[in-house]
Amino acid sequence: MDGIEGASNPMMEEMQANGTGGVDGSPLTSTSRRKNRPIVSGEPLDIEAYAGLYTGRTKIKRLMFIANHCDNPGMQLEALRMAYDEIKRGENTHLYREVVQKIDGRLGPNYAMDAAWCSTIERKAEQRKEKLESELNAYRTNLIKESIRMGYNDFGDFYYAHGALGDAFKSYVRTRDYCTTSKHIIQMCLNAILVSIEMVQFSNVTSYVSKAEQTPEALDPPTVAKLCCAAGLAHLEAKKYKLAARKFLEVGPELGNSYSEVIAPQDVATYGGLCALASFDRTELKNKVIDNINFRDFLELVPEVRELINDFYSSHYASCLEYLGNLKSNLMLDIHLYDLVETLYDQIRNKALIQYTLPFVSVDMRMMADAFKTSVVGLEKELEALITDNQIQARIDSHNKILYARHADQRNATFQRVLQTGNEFDQEVRAMLLRSSLLKYDYNIRALRKH
């Protein structure tokens, strides 16, 4: 590999480094690996620890998602067992029947269909619904706005608990006409956002995030953090990775575990970090991610994401790609990322290839292939695609396996800049001379005086 003007470049050794630990060379401790194993380890997912990060319906849906997409029968049954236990603590008989059908007797008689439990829950649900309808009708008759709002809100909670998400959304939205304070409007928006995320209707999420942000009173920090998370998920679903990264990076430490019915702090770090790597340039990565004090707290929860970001910025590409490889199997089991992983990984790898080639006039593709842990043939195909897409200005010597940068004509560019500067100077001088002539002969327009 030859540096510019043939001089040796100190980045060369750095680019070829594999970086087994952090940027400072220190390996990750075993304690931190165990603590964050549900999210970041290359080992099989610790389902119990992973599920412990969430509450409510999203916990059940994530467990069922793992059961549907995991190739390990043991993990499938463990996820279904935990989903079964979690559902029995609630009132959603529809999800219960779905889980029992998937278990199909593989977990023994304790996890078989409990028809008596279903009948009891459904009977109580009918009684509860009749009571709520009676109360709401009384509130409507008396025209008490706050009571009507609470009545619709109770109906929304009831439908949500029983899995009727469409009816829950309608009930929550109906409270809007009876909201009397900004706090009520924010609560309505958060409820609508929660149900919309469950229904995978992210256009509604964006709409209600905007409504909540437009309330006249200032939002408290935890609410701001929740809205940023919801907006980030909406952008992520729409594959707007840069916008998603910006929203996740705005999440403050006040979030904590307060939004566990939707997202965990570890997810904020993972989603935000990967979207930033895929869409940010080097300067943005440094200023908005690495130097972001608030986001650094989230990255501490997921050491491998933190290290791969630092390795990418430090040009330790082999180590960065190794971390990505370790994360991939677990990310494929994430309910929001599973169908985006390949796209994100391709974009991150392409950015690494582009960044690697920028400082040099010529690059030995054999050394570059070693740095990226790939074959020369495979690397050549990747570079061909990037050159075709005009992302790398270079040409390939296939015989000698050398990549030559195609730099712009510096002499011509300088000449054009000089001409442009001269023209601008000429225009400015002419304007100054014209103004001085007008002032000299008193050719200035005065405002008409009002009589």
CSV table of C-alpha atoms in Angstrom, one decimal:
chain,number,residue,atom,x,y,z
A,1,MET,CA,0.0,0.0,0.0
A,2,ASP,CA,1.4,3.4,-1.0
A,3,GLY,CA,0.6,6.6,0.8
A,4,ILE,CA,0.0,9.9,-0.9
A,5,GLU,CA,3.1,11.2,-2.6
A,6,GLY,CA,4.8,7.9,-1.7
A,7,ALA,CA,5.1,8.9,2.0
A,8,SER,CA,4.5,6.4,4.8
A,9,ASN,CA,1.2,7.0,6.6
A,10,PRO,CA,0.7,6.3,10.3
A,11,MET,CA,-2.9,5.2,9.7
A,12,MET,CA,-1.6,2.1,7.9
A,13,GLU,CA,-0.7,0.2,11.0
A,14,GLU,CA,-3.9,1.3,12.6
A,15,MET,CA,-6.0,0.1,9.7
A,16,GLN,CA,-4.5,-3.3,9.9
A,17,ALA,CA,-4.9,-3.7,13.6
A,18,ASN,CA,-7.6,-6.2,14.7
A,19,GLY,CA,-8.4,-4.7,18.1
A,20,THR,CA,-9.6,-7.5,20.3
A,21,GLY,CA,-10.7,-5.3,23.1
A,22,GLY,CA,-11.5,-1.6,23.3
A,23,VAL,CA,-9.7,1.2,21.4
A,24,ASP,CA,-7.3,1.5,24.3
A,25,GLY,CA,-6.5,-2.1,24.0
A,26,SER,CA,-8.2,-3.2,27.2
A,27,PRO,CA,-10.4,-6.3,26.9
A,28,LEU,CA,-14.0,-6.3,28.1
A,29,THR,CA,-14.3,-7.8,31.5
A,30,SER,CA,-16.2,-11.0,32.1
A,31,THR,CA,-18.5,-9.3,34.5
A,32,SER,CA,-19.6,-6.8,31.9
A,33,ARG,CA,-20.1,-9.6,29.4
A,34,ARG,CA,-22.3,-11.6,31.8
A,35,LYS,CA,-24.3,-8.5,32.8
A,36,ASN,CA,-25.2,-7.6,29.1
A,37,ARG,CA,-25.3,-11.1,27.7
A,38,PRO,CA,-29.0,-10.9,26.7
A,39,ILE,CA,-28.2,-8.2,24.2
A,40,VAL,CA,-24.6,-8.3,23.1
A,41,SER,CA,-23.1,-11.7,23.4
A,42,GLY,CA,-22.3,-14.0,20.5
A,43,GLU,CA,-23.4,-16.9,22.7
A,44,PRO,CA,-27.0,-18.2,22.6
A,45,LEU,CA,-29.5,-15.7,24.0
A,46,ASP,CA,-30.2,-15.8,27.7
A,47,ILE,CA,-33.9,-15.6,27.3
A,48,GLU,CA,-34.7,-15.2,31.0
A,49,ALA,CA,-32.4,-12.2,31.3
A,50,TYR,CA,-33.6,-10.8,28.0
A,51,ALA,CA,-37.3,-11.0,28.9
A,52,GLY,CA,-36.5,-9.4,32.3
A,53,LEU,CA,-35.8,-6.1,30.4
A,54,TYR,CA,-39.5,-5.8,29.3
A,55,THR,CA,-43.0,-5.7,30.8
A,56,GLY,CA,-46.5,-6.1,29.6
A,57,ARG,CA,-47.6,-7.2,26.1
A,58,THR,CA,-44.2,-6.4,24.4
A,59,LYS,CA,-42.5,-9.0,26.7
A,60,ILE,CA,-44.9,-11.6,25.5
A,61,LYS,CA,-44.7,-10.6,21.8
A,62,ARG,CA,-40.9,-10.6,22.0
A,63,LEU,CA,-40.8,-14.1,23.6
A,64,MET,CA,-43.2,-15.4,20.9
A,65,PHE,CA,-41.1,-13.8,18.2
A,66,ILE,CA,-38.0,-15.6,19.5
A,67,ALA,CA,-40.0,-18.9,19.5
A,68,ASN,CA,-41.0,-18.3,15.9
A,69,HIS,CA,-37.6,-17.3,14.5
A,70,CYS,CA,-35.1,-19.3,16.6
A,71,ASP,CA,-33.6,-22.5,15.2
A,72,ASN,CA,-32.8,-23.9,18.6
A,73,PRO,CA,-35.6,-26.1,19.9
A,74,GLY,CA,-34.5,-25.6,23.5
A,75,MET,CA,-34.7,-21.9,23.2
A,76,GLN,CA,-38.0,-22.1,21.4
A,77,LEU,CA,-39.6,-24.1,24.3
A,78,GLU,CA,-38.0,-21.8,26.9
A,79,ALA,CA,-39.5,-18.8,25.2
A,80,LEU,CA,-42.9,-20.4,24.9
A,81,ARG,CA,-42.8,-21.5,28.6
A,82,MET,CA,-42.0,-17.9,29.7
A,83,ALA,CA,-44.7,-16.5,27.4
A,84,TYR,CA,-47.2,-19.0,28.8
A,85,ASP,CA,-46.4,-18.0,32.4
A,86,GLU,CA,-46.6,-14.3,31.6
A,87,ILE,CA,-49.9,-14.5,29.8
A,88,LYS,CA,-51.5,-16.4,32.7
A,89,ARG,CA,-50.7,-13.4,34.9
A,90,GLY,CA,-52.9,-11.3,32.6
A,91,GLU,CA,-56.3,-11.5,30.8
A,92,ASN,CA,-55.5,-12.1,27.2
A,93,THR,CA,-57.1,-15.4,26.3
A,94,HIS,CA,-56.4,-15.0,22.6
A,95,LEU,CA,-52.7,-14.9,23.1
A,96,TYR,CA,-53.0,-17.7,25.6
A,97,ARG,CA,-54.6,-20.0,23.0
A,98,GLU,CA,-52.0,-19.1,20.4
A,99,VAL,CA,-49.2,-20.0,22.8
A,100,VAL,CA,-50.8,-23.3,23.9
A,101,GLN,CA,-51.2,-24.2,20.2
A,102,LYS,CA,-47.5,-23.5,19.6
A,103,ILE,CA,-46.4,-25.5,22.7
A,104,ASP,CA,-48.4,-28.5,21.4
A,105,GLY,CA,-48.0,-30.5,24.5
A,106,ARG,CA,-44.1,-30.4,24.4
A,107,LEU,CA,-43.9,-28.9,27.9
A,108,GLY,CA,-46.0,-31.5,29.7
A,109,PRO,CA,-49.5,-31.3,31.3
A,110,ASN,CA,-48.7,-28.1,33.3
A,111,TYR,CA,-48.6,-26.1,30.0
A,112,ALA,CA,-51.6,-27.6,28.4
A,113,MET,CA,-54.9,-25.8,27.6
A,114,ASP,CA,-56.6,-24.6,30.8
A,115,ALA,CA,-60.1,-24.2,29.6
A,116,ALA,CA,-61.4,-23.4,33.1
A,117,TRP,CA,-59.1,-20.4,33.3
A,118,CYS,CA,-60.1,-19.1,29.9
A,119,SER,CA,-63.8,-19.4,30.8
A,120,THR,CA,-63.3,-17.6,34.1
A,121,ILE,CA,-61.3,-14.8,32.5
A,122,GLU,CA,-63.9,-14.3,29.7
A,123,ARG,CA,-66.8,-14.4,32.1
A,124,LYS,CA,-65.1,-11.7,34.3
A,125,ALA,CA,-64.3,-9.7,31.1
A,126,GLU,CA,-68.0,-9.6,30.1
A,127,GLN,CA,-69.0,-8.5,33.6
A,128,ARG,CA,-66.3,-5.8,33.6
A,129,LYS,CA,-67.3,-4.6,30.2
A,130,GLU,CA,-71.0,-4.3,31.2
A,131,LYS,CA,-69.9,-2.3,34.3
A,132,LEU,CA,-67.7,0.0,32.3
A,133,GLU,CA,-70.5,0.6,29.8
A,134,SER,CA,-73.0,1.4,32.5
A,135,GLU,CA,-70.6,3.9,34.2
A,136,LEU,CA,-69.8,5.6,30.9
A,137,ASN,CA,-73.5,6.0,30.0
A,138,ALA,CA,-74.0,7.6,33.4
A,139,TYR,CA,-71.1,10.0,32.9
A,140,ARG,CA,-72.5,11.0,29.4
A,141,THR,CA,-75.9,11.7,30.9
A,142,ASN,CA,-74.4,13.9,33.6
A,143,LEU,CA,-72.0,15.6,31.0
A,144,ILE,CA,-69.0,15.4,33.3
A,145,LYS,CA,-66.0,15.8,30.9
A,146,GLU,CA,-63.4,14.4,33.3
A,147,SER,CA,-65.5,11.4,34.2
A,148,ILE,CA,-66.2,10.7,30.5
A,149,ARG,CA,-62.5,11.0,29.7
A,150,MET,CA,-61.6,8.5,32.5
A,151,GLY,CA,-64.4,6.2,31.3
A,152,TYR,CA,-63.0,6.0,27.8
A,153,ASN,CA,-59.5,5.6,29.2
A,154,ASP,CA,-60.7,2.7,31.4
A,155,PHE,CA,-62.3,1.1,28.3
A,156,GLY,CA,-59.0,1.5,26.4
A,157,ASP,CA,-57.1,-0.2,29.3
A,158,PHE,CA,-59.7,-3.0,29.3
A,159,TYR,CA,-59.5,-3.6,25.6
A,160,TYR,CA,-55.7,-3.4,25.6
A,161,ALA,CA,-55.5,-6.0,28.4
A,162,HIS,CA,-57.6,-8.4,26.5
A,163,GLY,CA,-55.8,-7.9,23.2
A,164,ALA,CA,-58.4,-5.9,21.3
A,165,LEU,CA,-55.9,-3.4,20.1
A,166,GLY,CA,-58.2,-1.7,17.5
A,167,ASP,CA,-60.9,-1.0,20.1
A,168,ALA,CA,-58.3,0.1,22.6
A,169,PHE,CA,-56.9,2.6,20.1
A,170,LYS,CA,-60.4,4.0,19.4
A,171,SER,CA,-61.2,4.3,23.1
A,172,TYR,CA,-57.9,6.1,23.9
A,173,VAL,CA,-58.4,8.5,20.9
A,174,ARG,CA,-61.9,9.4,22.0
A,175,THR,CA,-60.6,10.8,25.3
A,176,ARG,CA,-59.1,13.7,23.2
A,177,ASP,CA,-62.4,15.5,23.1
A,178,TYR,CA,-62.6,15.5,26.8
A,179,CYS,CA,-59.0,16.4,27.7
A,180,THR,CA,-58.9,19.6,29.7
A,181,THR,CA,-55.2,19.9,30.5
A,182,SER,CA,-51.9,19.3,28.7
A,183,LYS,CA,-51.2,16.4,31.0
A,184,HIS,CA,-54.4,14.7,29.7
A,185,ILE,CA,-53.4,15.2,26.1
A,186,ILE,CA,-49.9,13.8,26.7
A,187,GLN,CA,-51.4,10.7,28.4
A,188,MET,CA,-53.8,10.2,25.5
A,189,CYS,CA,-50.9,10.5,23.0
A,190,LEU,CA,-48.7,8.1,24.9
A,191,ASN,CA,-51.6,5.5,25.1
A,192,ALA,CA,-52.2,5.9,21.4
A,193,ILE,CA,-48.5,5.5,20.6
A,194,LEU,CA,-48.3,2.4,22.7
A,195,VAL,CA,-51.2,0.7,20.9
A,196,SER,CA,-50.0,1.9,17.5
A,197,ILE,CA,-46.5,0.3,18.1
A,198,GLU,CA,-48.2,-3.0,19.0
A,199,MET,CA,-50.3,-2.8,15.9
A,200,VAL,CA,-47.2,-1.9,13.8
A,201,GLN,CA,-49.0,1.3,12.6
A,202,PHE,CA,-46.0,3.6,12.8
A,203,SER,CA,-47.7,6.4,10.8
A,204,ASN,CA,-49.9,6.8,13.8
A,205,VAL,CA,-46.9,6.8,16.1
A,206,THR,CA,-45.3,9.7,14.2
A,207,SER,CA,-48.6,11.7,14.2
A,208,TYR,CA,-49.2,11.3,18.0
A,209,VAL,CA,-45.5,12.1,18.8
A,210,SER,CA,-46.0,15.3,17.0
A,211,LYS,CA,-49.2,16.1,18.8
A,212,ALA,CA,-47.6,15.5,22.2
A,213,GLU,CA,-44.6,17.7,21.3
A,214,GLN,CA,-47.0,20.5,20.3
A,215,THR,CA,-48.7,20.8,23.7
A,216,PRO,CA,-48.3,24.3,25.2
A,217,GLU,CA,-46.8,23.2,28.5
A,218,ALA,CA,-43.2,22.0,28.7
A,219,LEU,CA,-42.8,18.3,28.8
A,220,ASP,CA,-41.0,16.6,31.7
A,221,PRO,CA,-37.7,14.8,30.8
A,222,PRO,CA,-39.0,11.2,31.1
A,223,THR,CA,-41.9,12.0,28.7
A,224,VAL,CA,-39.4,13.6,26.2
A,225,ALA,CA,-37.3,10.5,26.4
A,226,LYS,CA,-40.3,8.3,25.7
A,227,LEU,CA,-41.4,10.4,22.7
A,228,CYS,CA,-37.8,10.3,21.3
A,229,CYS,CA,-37.8,6.5,21.5
A,230,ALA,CA,-41.2,6.2,19.8
A,231,ALA,CA,-40.1,8.6,17.0
A,232,GLY,CA,-36.9,6.6,16.6
A,233,LEU,CA,-38.8,3.3,16.2
A,234,ALA,CA,-41.1,5.0,13.6
A,235,HIS,CA,-38.1,6.2,11.6
A,236,LEU,CA,-36.4,2.8,12.0
A,237,GLU,CA,-39.5,1.0,10.7
A,238,ALA,CA,-39.5,3.5,7.7
A,239,LYS,CA,-35.8,2.7,7.1
A,240,LYS,CA,-34.9,6.3,7.7
A,241,TYR,CA,-31.7,5.4,9.6
A,242,LYS,CA,-30.2,8.8,10.0
A,243,LEU,CA,-33.4,10.3,11.4
A,244,ALA,CA,-33.8,7.2,13.7
A,245,ALA,CA,-30.2,7.6,14.9
A,246,ARG,CA,-30.8,11.3,15.7
A,247,LYS,CA,-33.9,10.5,17.8
A,248,PHE,CA,-32.2,7.7,19.7
A,249,LEU,CA,-29.2,9.9,20.4
A,250,GLU,CA,-31.6,12.5,21.9
A,251,VAL,CA,-32.9,10.1,24.5
A,252,GLY,CA,-31.9,11.3,28.0
A,253,PRO,CA,-30.8,9.2,30.9
A,254,GLU,CA,-34.2,10.0,32.5
A,255,LEU,CA,-35.7,7.2,30.5
A,256,GLY,CA,-34.3,4.5,32.8
A,257,ASN,CA,-36.7,1.5,32.8
A,258,SER,CA,-39.8,3.7,32.6
A,259,TYR,CA,-40.7,2.6,29.1
A,260,SER,CA,-40.1,-1.1,29.5
A,261,GLU,CA,-43.6,-1.8,27.9
A,262,VAL,CA,-42.0,-0.6,24.6
A,263,ILE,CA,-38.2,-0.5,24.7
A,264,ALA,CA,-35.2,-1.2,27.0
A,265,PRO,CA,-32.3,1.2,27.5
A,266,GLN,CA,-30.1,-1.5,25.9
A,267,ASP,CA,-32.2,-1.3,22.8
A,268,VAL,CA,-31.7,2.5,22.6
A,269,ALA,CA,-27.9,1.9,22.5
A,270,THR,CA,-28.1,-0.9,20.0
A,271,TYR,CA,-30.6,0.8,17.6
A,272,GLY,CA,-29.0,4.2,17.9
A,273,GLY,CA,-25.4,2.9,17.5
A,274,LEU,CA,-26.1,0.7,14.4
A,275,CYS,CA,-28.2,3.4,12.7
A,276,ALA,CA,-25.5,6.0,13.4
A,277,LEU,CA,-22.8,3.7,12.0
A,278,ALA,CA,-24.9,3.1,8.8
A,279,SER,CA,-25.7,6.7,8.2
A,280,PHE,CA,-23.4,9.2,9.9
A,281,ASP,CA,-20.2,10.5,8.4
A,282,ARG,CA,-16.9,10.4,10.5
A,283,THR,CA,-17.4,13.9,12.0
A,284,GLU,CA,-21.0,13.2,13.0
A,285,LEU,CA,-20.0,9.9,14.5
A,286,LYS,CA,-17.4,11.7,16.7
A,287,ASN,CA,-19.5,14.7,17.7
A,288,LYS,CA,-23.0,13.1,18.1
A,289,VAL,CA,-22.1,9.6,19.3
A,290,ILE,CA,-18.7,9.1,20.8
A,291,ASP,CA,-18.6,12.5,22.5
A,292,ASN,CA,-22.3,12.4,23.5
A,293,ILE,CA,-22.3,12.1,27.3
A,294,ASN,CA,-25.9,11.1,27.6
A,295,PHE,CA,-25.7,8.4,25.0
A,296,ARG,CA,-22.4,7.1,26.5
A,297,ASP,CA,-24.5,6.0,29.5
A,298,PHE,CA,-26.6,3.8,27.2
A,299,LEU,CA,-23.5,2.4,25.4
A,300,GLU,CA,-22.1,1.3,28.8
A,301,LEU,CA,-25.0,-1.1,29.0
A,302,VAL,CA,-24.0,-2.8,25.7
A,303,PRO,CA,-20.1,-3.0,25.7
A,304,GLU,CA,-19.9,-4.6,22.3
A,305,VAL,CA,-21.8,-1.8,20.5
A,306,ARG,CA,-19.6,0.7,22.3
A,307,GLU,CA,-16.5,-1.1,21.2
A,308,LEU,CA,-17.5,-1.6,17.6
A,309,ILE,CA,-18.3,2.2,17.3
A,310,ASN,CA,-14.9,3.1,18.7
A,311,ASP,CA,-13.2,0.5,16.5
A,312,PHE,CA,-15.0,1.9,13.4
A,313,TYR,CA,-13.9,5.4,14.2
A,314,SER,CA,-10.3,4.3,15.0
A,315,SER,CA,-10.2,2.3,11.7
A,316,HIS,CA,-9.9,-1.1,13.4
A,317,TYR,CA,-12.2,-2.6,10.8
A,318,ALA,CA,-11.5,-6.3,11.4
A,319,SER,CA,-12.4,-5.9,15.1
A,320,CYS,CA,-15.4,-3.8,14.3
A,321,LEU,CA,-16.7,-6.4,11.8
A,322,GLU,CA,-16.0,-9.2,14.3
A,323,TYR,CA,-18.2,-7.5,16.9
A,324,LEU,CA,-20.9,-7.1,14.3
A,325,GLY,CA,-20.6,-10.8,13.5
A,326,ASN,CA,-21.0,-11.7,17.2
A,327,LEU,CA,-24.1,-9.5,17.6
A,328,LYS,CA,-25.8,-10.7,14.4
A,329,SER,CA,-27.5,-13.9,15.7
A,330,ASN,CA,-29.1,-12.1,18.6
A,331,LEU,CA,-30.1,-9.1,16.5
A,332,MET,CA,-31.9,-11.5,14.1
A,333,LEU,CA,-34.2,-12.3,17.1
A,334,ASP,CA,-35.1,-8.6,17.8
A,335,ILE,CA,-38.6,-7.8,16.9
A,336,HIS,CA,-37.8,-4.4,15.4
A,337,LEU,CA,-34.4,-5.2,13.8
A,338,TYR,CA,-34.7,-8.7,12.3
A,339,ASP,CA,-35.5,-7.6,8.8
A,340,LEU,CA,-33.2,-4.6,8.8
A,341,VAL,CA,-30.0,-6.3,10.0
A,342,GLU,CA,-28.7,-7.2,6.5
A,343,THR,CA,-29.2,-3.7,5.2
A,344,LEU,CA,-27.6,-2.1,8.2
A,345,TYR,CA,-24.7,-4.4,8.1
A,346,ASP,CA,-24.1,-3.8,4.3
A,347,GLN,CA,-24.2,-0.1,4.8
A,348,ILE,CA,-21.8,-0.2,7.7
A,349,ARG,CA,-19.4,-2.5,5.8
A,350,ASN,CA,-19.6,-0.2,2.7
A,351,LYS,CA,-18.8,2.9,4.8
A,352,ALA,CA,-15.8,1.0,6.3
A,353,LEU,CA,-14.5,0.1,2.8
A,354,ILE,CA,-14.9,3.7,1.6
A,355,GLN,CA,-13.3,5.2,4.7
A,356,TYR,CA,-10.3,2.7,4.4
A,357,THR,CA,-9.5,3.8,0.8
A,358,LEU,CA,-9.8,7.6,1.3
A,359,PRO,CA,-6.3,8.5,2.5
A,360,PHE,CA,-4.4,6.7,-0.2
A,361,VAL,CA,-3.5,7.1,-3.8
A,362,SER,CA,-3.1,3.3,-4.2
A,363,VAL,CA,-4.2,0.3,-2.1
A,364,ASP,CA,-2.9,-3.2,-2.2
A,365,MET,CA,-6.1,-5.3,-2.3
A,366,ARG,CA,-4.4,-8.3,-0.7
A,367,MET,CA,-3.6,-6.3,2.4
A,368,MET,CA,-7.1,-4.7,2.4
A,369,ALA,CA,-8.6,-8.2,2.1
A,370,ASP,CA,-6.6,-9.3,5.2
A,371,ALA,CA,-7.8,-6.2,7.1
A,372,PHE,CA,-11.5,-7.0,6.3
A,373,LYS,CA,-11.1,-10.8,6.8
A,374,THR,CA,-12.3,-11.6,3.3
A,375,SER,CA,-10.9,-13.0,0.1
A,376,VAL,CA,-9.4,-10.8,-2.6
A,377,VAL,CA,-12.0,-12.0,-5.1
A,378,GLY,CA,-14.8,-11.1,-2.7
A,379,LEU,CA,-13.3,-7.7,-1.9
A,380,GLU,CA,-12.9,-7.0,-5.6
A,381,LYS,CA,-16.6,-7.5,-6.2
A,382,GLU,CA,-17.5,-5.3,-3.3
A,383,LEU,CA,-15.2,-2.5,-4.6
A,384,GLU,CA,-16.6,-2.9,-8.1
A,385,ALA,CA,-20.1,-2.3,-6.8
A,386,LEU,CA,-19.0,0.8,-4.8
A,387,ILE,CA,-17.2,2.2,-7.8
A,388,THR,CA,-20.2,1.6,-10.1
A,389,ASP,CA,-22.4,3.4,-7.5
A,390,ASN,CA,-19.9,6.3,-7.6
A,391,GLN,CA,-19.2,5.9,-3.9
A,392,ILE,CA,-15.5,5.3,-4.4
A,393,GLN,CA,-13.6,7.4,-7.0
A,394,ALA,CA,-11.1,4.7,-8.1
A,395,ARG,CA,-10.2,2.1,-10.7
A,396,ILE,CA,-9.0,-1.5,-10.2
A,397,ASP,CA,-5.9,-3.2,-11.6
A,398,SER,CA,-7.3,-6.7,-11.6
A,399,HIS,CA,-4.0,-8.3,-12.7
A,400,ASN,CA,-1.8,-6.7,-9.9
A,401,LYS,CA,-4.7,-6.5,-7.5
A,402,ILE,CA,-4.2,-2.7,-6.9
A,403,LEU,CA,-6.8,-0.1,-6.3
A,404,TYR,CA,-5.9,3.3,-7.7
A,405,ALA,CA,-7.6,6.4,-6.5
A,406,ARG,CA,-9.0,8.7,-9.3
A,407,HIS,CA,-8.4,12.1,-7.8
A,408,ALA,CA,-9.9,15.3,-9.3
A,409,ASP,CA,-7.6,17.5,-11.4
A,410,GLN,CA,-6.3,19.8,-8.6
A,411,ARG,CA,-4.8,22.3,-11.1
A,412,ASN,CA,-8.1,22.8,-13.0
A,413,ALA,CA,-10.1,23.0,-9.7
A,414,THR,CA,-7.7,25.7,-8.4
A,415,PHE,CA,-7.9,27.6,-11.7
A,416,GLN,CA,-11.7,27.6,-11.5
A,417,ARG,CA,-11.8,28.8,-7.9
A,418,VAL,CA,-9.4,31.7,-8.8
A,419,LEU,CA,-11.7,32.7,-11.7
A,420,GLN,CA,-14.8,32.5,-9.5
A,421,THR,CA,-13.0,34.6,-6.8
A,422,GLY,CA,-12.0,37.2,-9.4
A,423,ASN,CA,-15.5,37.5,-10.8
A,424,GLU,CA,-16.9,38.0,-7.3
A,425,PHE,CA,-14.3,40.7,-6.6
A,426,ASP,CA,-15.1,42.4,-9.8
A,427,GLN,CA,-18.8,42.5,-9.0
A,428,GLU,CA,-18.2,43.8,-5.5
A,429,VAL,CA,-15.9,46.6,-6.7
A,430,ARG,CA,-18.4,47.7,-9.4
A,431,ALA,CA,-21.1,47.8,-6.8
A,432,MET,CA,-19.0,49.9,-4.5
A,433,LEU,CA,-18.1,52.4,-7.3
A,434,LEU,CA,-21.7,52.7,-8.3
A,435,ARG,CA,-22.8,53.4,-4.7
A,436,SER,CA,-20.0,56.0,-4.2
A,437,SER,CA,-21.1,57.8,-7.5
A,438,LEU,CA,-24.8,57.9,-6.3
A,439,LEU,CA,-23.8,59.4,-3.0
A,440,LYS,CA,-21.5,61.9,-4.7
A,441,TYR,CA,-24.2,63.3,-6.9
A,442,ASP,CA,-26.9,63.0,-4.2
A,443,TYR,CA,-28.9,60.4,-6.2
A,444,ASN,CA,-30.5,58.8,-3.2
A,445,ILE,CA,-34.2,58.1,-2.7
A,446,ARG,CA,-35.6,59.6,0.4
A,447,ALA,CA,-38.8,58.4,2.1
A,448,LEU,CA,-41.8,60.6,1.4
A,449,ARG,CA,-42.8,62.6,4.4
A,450,LYS,CA,-46.4,62.2,5.6
A,451,HIS,CA,-48.3,65.5,5.8
